[in-house]
Coordinates of N, CA and C in Angstrom, one line a residue:
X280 N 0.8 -1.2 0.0 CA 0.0 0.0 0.0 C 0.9 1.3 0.0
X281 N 2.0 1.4 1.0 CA 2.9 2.6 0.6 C 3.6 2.6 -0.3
X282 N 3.8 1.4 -1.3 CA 4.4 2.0 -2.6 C 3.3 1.9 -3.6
X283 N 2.3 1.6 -3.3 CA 1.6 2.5 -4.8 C 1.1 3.3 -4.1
X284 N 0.4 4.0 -2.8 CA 0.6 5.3 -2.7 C 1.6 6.7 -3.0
X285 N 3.0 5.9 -2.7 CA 3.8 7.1 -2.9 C 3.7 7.2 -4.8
X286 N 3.5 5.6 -5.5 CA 3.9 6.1 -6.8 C 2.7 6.7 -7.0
X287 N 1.3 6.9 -6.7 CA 0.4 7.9 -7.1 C 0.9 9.2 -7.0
X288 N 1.4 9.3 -6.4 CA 2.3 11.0 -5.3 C 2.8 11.3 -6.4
X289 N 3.8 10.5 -7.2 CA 5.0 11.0 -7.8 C 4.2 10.9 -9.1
X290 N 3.1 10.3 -9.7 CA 2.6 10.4 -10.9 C 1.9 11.5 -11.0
X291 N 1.0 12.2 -9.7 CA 0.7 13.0 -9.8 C 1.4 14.4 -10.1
X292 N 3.0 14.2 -9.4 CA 3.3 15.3 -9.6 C 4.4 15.8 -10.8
X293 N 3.9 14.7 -11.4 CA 4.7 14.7 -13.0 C 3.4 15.2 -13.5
X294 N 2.1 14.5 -13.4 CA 1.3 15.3 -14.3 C 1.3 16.5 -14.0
X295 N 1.6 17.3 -12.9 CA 1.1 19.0 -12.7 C 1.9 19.8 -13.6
X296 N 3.4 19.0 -14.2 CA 4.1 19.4 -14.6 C 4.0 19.2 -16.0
X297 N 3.4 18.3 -16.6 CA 2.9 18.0 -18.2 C 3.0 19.5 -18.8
X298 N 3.9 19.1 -19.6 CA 3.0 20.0 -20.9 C 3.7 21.8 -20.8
X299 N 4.2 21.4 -20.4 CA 4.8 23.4 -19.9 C 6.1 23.4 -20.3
X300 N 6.1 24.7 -20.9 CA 7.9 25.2 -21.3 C 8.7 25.3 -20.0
X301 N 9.9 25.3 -20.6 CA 10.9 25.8 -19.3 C 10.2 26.9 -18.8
X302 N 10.2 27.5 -19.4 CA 9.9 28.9 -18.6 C 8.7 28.9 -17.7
X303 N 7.8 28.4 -18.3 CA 6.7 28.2 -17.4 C 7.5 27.3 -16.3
X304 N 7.6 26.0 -16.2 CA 8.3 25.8 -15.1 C 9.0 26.5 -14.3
X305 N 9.7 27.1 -14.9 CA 10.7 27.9 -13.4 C 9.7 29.4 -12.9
X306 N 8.2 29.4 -13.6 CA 7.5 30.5 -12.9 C 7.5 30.6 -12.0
X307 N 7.8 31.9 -11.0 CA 8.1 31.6 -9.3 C 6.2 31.8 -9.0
X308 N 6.1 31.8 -8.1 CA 5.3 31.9 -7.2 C 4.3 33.2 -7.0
X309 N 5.2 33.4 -6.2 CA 4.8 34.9 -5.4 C 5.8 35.9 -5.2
X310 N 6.2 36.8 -5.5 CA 7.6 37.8 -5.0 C 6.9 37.5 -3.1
X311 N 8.2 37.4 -2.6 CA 9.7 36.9 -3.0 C 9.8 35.8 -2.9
X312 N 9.1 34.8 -2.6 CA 9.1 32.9 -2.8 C 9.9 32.8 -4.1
X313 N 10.7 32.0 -3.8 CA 11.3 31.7 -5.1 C 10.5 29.9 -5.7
X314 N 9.7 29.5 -5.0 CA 9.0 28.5 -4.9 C 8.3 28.4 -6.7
X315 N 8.9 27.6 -7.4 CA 8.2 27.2 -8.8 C 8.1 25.1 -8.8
X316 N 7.8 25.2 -10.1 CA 7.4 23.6 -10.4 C 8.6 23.0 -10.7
X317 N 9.6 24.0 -10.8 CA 11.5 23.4 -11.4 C 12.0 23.4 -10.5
X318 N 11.7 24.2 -9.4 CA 12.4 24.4 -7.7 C 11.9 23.1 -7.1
X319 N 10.3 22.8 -7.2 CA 10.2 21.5 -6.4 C 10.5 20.1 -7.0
X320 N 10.9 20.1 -8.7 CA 11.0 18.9 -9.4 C 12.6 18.7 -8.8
X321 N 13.5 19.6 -9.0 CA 15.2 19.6 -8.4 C 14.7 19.2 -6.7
X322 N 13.9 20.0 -5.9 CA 14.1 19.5 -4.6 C 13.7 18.3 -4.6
X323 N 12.6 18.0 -5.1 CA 11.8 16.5 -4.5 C 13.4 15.1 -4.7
X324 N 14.0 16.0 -6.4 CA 14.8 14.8 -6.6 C 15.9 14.7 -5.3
X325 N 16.5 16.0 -5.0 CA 17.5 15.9 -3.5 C 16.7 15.0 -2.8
X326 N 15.4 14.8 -2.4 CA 14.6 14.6 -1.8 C 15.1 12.5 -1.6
X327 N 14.3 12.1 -2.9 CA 14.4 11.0 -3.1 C 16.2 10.6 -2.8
X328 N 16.9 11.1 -3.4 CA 18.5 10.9 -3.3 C 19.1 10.3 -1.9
X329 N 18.5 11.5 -1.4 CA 19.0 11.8 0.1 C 17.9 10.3 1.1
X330 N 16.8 9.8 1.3 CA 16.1 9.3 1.6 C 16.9 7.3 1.2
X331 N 16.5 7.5 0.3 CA 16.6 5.8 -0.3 C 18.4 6.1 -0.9
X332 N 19.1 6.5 -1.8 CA 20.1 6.3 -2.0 C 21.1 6.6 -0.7
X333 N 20.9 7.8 0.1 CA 22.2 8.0 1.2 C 22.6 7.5 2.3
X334 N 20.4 7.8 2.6 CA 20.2 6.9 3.9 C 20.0 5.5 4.2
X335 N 19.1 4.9 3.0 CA 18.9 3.6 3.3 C 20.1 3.1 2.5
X336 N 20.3 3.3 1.3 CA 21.5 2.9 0.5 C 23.1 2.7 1.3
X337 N 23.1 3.7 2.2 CA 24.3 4.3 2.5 C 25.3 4.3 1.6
X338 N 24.9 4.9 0.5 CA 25.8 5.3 -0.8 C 26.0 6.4 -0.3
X339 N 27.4 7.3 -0.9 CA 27.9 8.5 -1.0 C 27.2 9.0 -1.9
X340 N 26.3 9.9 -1.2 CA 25.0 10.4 -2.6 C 25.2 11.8 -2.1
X341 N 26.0 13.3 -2.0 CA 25.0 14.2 -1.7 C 24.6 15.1 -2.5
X342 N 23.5 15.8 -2.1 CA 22.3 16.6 -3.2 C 23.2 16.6 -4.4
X343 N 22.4 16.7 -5.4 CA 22.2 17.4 -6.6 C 22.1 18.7 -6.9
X344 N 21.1 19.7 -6.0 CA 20.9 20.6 -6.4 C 21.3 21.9 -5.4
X345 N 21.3 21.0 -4.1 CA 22.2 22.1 -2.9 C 22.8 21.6 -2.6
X346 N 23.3 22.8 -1.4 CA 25.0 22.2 -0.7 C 25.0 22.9 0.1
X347 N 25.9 22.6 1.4 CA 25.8 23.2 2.5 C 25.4 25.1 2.1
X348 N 26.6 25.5 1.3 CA 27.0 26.8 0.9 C 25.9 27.3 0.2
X349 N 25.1 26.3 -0.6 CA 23.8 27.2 -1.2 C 22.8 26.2 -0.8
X350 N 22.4 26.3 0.7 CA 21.0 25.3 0.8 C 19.5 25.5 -0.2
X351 N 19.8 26.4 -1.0 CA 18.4 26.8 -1.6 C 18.6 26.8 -3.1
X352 N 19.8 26.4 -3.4 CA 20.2 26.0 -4.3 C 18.9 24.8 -5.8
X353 N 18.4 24.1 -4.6 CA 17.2 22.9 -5.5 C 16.1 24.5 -6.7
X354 N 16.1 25.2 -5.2 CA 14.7 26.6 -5.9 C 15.6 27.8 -6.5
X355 N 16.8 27.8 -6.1 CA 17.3 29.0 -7.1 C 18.2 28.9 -8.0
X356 N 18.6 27.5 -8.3 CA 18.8 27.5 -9.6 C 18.2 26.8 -10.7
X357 N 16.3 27.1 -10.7 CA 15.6 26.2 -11.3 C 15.1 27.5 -12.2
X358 N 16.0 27.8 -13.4 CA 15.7 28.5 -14.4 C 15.0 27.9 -15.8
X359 N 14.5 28.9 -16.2 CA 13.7 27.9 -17.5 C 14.9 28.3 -18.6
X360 N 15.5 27.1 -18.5 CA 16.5 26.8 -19.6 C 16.6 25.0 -20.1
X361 N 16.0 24.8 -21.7 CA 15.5 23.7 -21.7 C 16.8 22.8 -21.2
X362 N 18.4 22.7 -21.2 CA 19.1 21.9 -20.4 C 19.2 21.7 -18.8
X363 N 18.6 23.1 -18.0 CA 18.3 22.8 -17.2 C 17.3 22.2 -16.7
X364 N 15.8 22.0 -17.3 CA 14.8 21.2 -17.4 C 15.0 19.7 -17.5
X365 N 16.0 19.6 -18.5 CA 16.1 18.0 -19.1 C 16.7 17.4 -18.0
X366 N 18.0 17.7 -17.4 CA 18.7 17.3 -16.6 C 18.3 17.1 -15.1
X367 N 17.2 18.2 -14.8 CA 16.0 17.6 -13.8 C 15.4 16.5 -13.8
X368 N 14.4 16.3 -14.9 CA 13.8 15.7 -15.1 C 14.2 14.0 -15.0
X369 N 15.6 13.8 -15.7 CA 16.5 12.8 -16.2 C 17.0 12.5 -14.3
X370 N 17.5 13.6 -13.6 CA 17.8 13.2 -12.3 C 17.3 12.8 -11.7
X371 N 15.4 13.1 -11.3 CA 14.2 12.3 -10.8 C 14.0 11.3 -11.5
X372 N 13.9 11.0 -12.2 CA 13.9 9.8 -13.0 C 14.8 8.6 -12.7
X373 N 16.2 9.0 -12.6 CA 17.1 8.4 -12.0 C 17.3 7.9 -10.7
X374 N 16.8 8.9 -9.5 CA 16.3 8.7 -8.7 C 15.0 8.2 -8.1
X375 N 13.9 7.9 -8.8 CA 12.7 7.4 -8.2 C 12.8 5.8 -9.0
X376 N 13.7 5.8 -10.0 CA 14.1 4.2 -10.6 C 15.2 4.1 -9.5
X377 N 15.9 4.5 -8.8 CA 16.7 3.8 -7.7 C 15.9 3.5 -6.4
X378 N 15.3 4.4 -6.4 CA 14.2 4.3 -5.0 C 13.0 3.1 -5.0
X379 N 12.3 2.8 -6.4 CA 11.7 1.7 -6.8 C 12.7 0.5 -6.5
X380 N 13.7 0.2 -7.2 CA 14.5 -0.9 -7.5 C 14.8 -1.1 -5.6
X381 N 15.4 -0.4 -4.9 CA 15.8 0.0 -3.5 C 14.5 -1.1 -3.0
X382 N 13.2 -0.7 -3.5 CA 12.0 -0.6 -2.2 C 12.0 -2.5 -2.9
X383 N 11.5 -2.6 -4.0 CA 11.7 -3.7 -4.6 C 12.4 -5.1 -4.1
X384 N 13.6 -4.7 -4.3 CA 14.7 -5.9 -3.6 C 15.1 -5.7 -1.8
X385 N 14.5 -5.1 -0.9 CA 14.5 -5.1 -0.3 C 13.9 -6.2 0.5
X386 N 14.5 -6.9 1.9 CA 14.2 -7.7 2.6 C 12.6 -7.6 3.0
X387 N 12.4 -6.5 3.3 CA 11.1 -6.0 4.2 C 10.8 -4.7 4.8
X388 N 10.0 -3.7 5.1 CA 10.0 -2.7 5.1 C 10.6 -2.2 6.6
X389 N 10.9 -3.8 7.2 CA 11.9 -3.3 7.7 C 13.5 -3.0 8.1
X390 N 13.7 -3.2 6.7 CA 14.8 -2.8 6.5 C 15.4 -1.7 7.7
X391 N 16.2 -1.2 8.0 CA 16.6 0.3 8.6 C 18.2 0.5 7.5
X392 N 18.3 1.6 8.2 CA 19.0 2.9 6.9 C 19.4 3.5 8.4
X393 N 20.7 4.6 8.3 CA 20.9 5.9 9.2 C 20.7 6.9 8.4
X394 N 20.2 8.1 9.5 CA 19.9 9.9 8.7 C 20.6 10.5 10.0
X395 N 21.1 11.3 9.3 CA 21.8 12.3 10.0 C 21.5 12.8 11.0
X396 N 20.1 13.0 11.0 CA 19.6 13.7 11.9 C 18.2 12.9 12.7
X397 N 17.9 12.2 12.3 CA 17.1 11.4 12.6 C 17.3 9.8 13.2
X398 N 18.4 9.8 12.9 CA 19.0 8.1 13.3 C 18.7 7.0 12.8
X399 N 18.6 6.2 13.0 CA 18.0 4.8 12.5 C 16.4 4.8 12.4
X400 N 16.4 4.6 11.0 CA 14.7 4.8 10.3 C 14.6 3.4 9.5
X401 N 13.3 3.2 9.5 CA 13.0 1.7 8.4 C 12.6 1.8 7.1
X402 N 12.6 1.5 6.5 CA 12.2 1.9 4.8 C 10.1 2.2 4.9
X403 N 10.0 1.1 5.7 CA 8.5 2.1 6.1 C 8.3 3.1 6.4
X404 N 9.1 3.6 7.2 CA 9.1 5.1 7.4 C 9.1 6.1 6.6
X405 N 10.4 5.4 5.8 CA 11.2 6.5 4.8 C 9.7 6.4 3.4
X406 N 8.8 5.1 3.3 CA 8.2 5.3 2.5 C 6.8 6.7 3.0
X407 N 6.6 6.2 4.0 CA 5.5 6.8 4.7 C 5.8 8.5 4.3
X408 N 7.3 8.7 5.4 CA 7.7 9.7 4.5 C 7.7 10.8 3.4
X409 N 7.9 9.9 2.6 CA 7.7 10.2 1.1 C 6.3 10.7 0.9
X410 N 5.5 9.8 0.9 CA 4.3 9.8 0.5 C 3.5 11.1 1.0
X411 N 3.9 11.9 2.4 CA 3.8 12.9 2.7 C 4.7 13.8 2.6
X412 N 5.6 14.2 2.1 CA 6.6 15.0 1.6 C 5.4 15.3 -0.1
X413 N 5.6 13.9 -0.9 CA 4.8 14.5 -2.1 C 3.4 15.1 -2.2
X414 N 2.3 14.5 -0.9 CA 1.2 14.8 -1.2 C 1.1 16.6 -0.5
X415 N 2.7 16.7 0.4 CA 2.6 18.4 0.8 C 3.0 19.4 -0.8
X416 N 3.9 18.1 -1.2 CA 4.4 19.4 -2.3 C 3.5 19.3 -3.6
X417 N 2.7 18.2 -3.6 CA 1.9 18.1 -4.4 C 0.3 19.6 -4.7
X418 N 0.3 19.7 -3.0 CA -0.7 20.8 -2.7 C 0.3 22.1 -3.8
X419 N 1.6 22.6 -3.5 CA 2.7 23.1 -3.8 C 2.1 23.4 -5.4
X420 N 2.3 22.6 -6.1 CA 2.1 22.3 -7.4 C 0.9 22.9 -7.7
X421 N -0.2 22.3 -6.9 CA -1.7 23.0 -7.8 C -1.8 23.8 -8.0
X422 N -1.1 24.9 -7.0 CA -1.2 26.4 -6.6 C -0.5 26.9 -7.7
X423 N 0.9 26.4 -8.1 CA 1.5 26.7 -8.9 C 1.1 26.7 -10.4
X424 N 0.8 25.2 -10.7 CA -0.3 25.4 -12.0 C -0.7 26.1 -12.4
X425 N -1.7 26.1 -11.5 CA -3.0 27.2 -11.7 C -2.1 28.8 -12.0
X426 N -1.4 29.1 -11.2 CA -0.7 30.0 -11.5 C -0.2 30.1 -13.1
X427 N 0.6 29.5 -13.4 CA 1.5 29.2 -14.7 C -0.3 29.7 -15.6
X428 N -0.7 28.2 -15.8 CA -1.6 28.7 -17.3 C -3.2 28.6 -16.9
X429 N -3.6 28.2 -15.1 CA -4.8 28.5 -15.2 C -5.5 27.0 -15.0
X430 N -4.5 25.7 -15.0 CA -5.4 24.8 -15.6 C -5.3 24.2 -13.6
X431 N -6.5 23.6 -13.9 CA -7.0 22.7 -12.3 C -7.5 21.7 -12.6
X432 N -6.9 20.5 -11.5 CA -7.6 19.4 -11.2 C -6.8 18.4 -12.3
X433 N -5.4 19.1 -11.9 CA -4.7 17.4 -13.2 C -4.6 16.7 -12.4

């Protein structure tokens, strides 16, 4: 049940993003939110990376899109430039195929993983997690949409 809930999460929030130019993607928000649909597609991937590849993986994974020196880095460097779109896109992709494969071959959901700050977590968790991380940023997105061209209820 938590993985095709989270994959609903993450299907949905590829559809919010269907169909739109770069530019439209990297539309901010609201001055001064730098908050767009290219800020949260780069975060969510840190997101996934950091979760199933660093923690439960314990692979040497860190962000993609920030770093200590620019923690905001996922939202401010999400410009509408079609190589910076592709390479998003290609990195979630990369990432939610590791995180599948991860949840997949896994013993049982209770696996555990270490987080930095959290300590020893189970992949149940980390799914549960997830599943609310996307359905918060998912809210994230509608607003956004709707912003960009108007459209509701993808």
């Amino acid at each position: 049940m938590l993985v095709a809930l989270l994959d609903a999460q993450r299907r949905t929030f590829a559809l919010k993003c269907a169909g739109l130019s770069p530019e439209q993607l990297a539309t901010r928000a609201v001055p001064p939110s730098t908050l767009s649909l290219l800020g949260l597609l780069r975060h969510l991937t840190d997101v996934e990376r950091r979760w199933f590849r660093a923690d439960m993986a314990a692979e040497d994974a860190p962000p993609l899109f920030s770093s200590p020196d620019d923690p905001d880095g996922d939202f401010d460097g999400a410009v509408g430039d079609a190589g910076v779109v592709e390479a998003a896109w290609a990195a979630w992709r990369a990432e939610v195929e590791f995180a599948e494969a991860f949840t997949a071959t896994a013993a049982s959901l209770d696996v555990e993983g270490v987080d930095g700050w959290r300590g020893t977590l189970s992949l149940r968790w980390v799914l549960a997690h997830m599943v609310e991380e996307y359905a918060r940023h998912n809210g994230h997105a509608d607003l956004l949409r709707e912003r960009v061209d108007g459209a509701i209820g993808l």
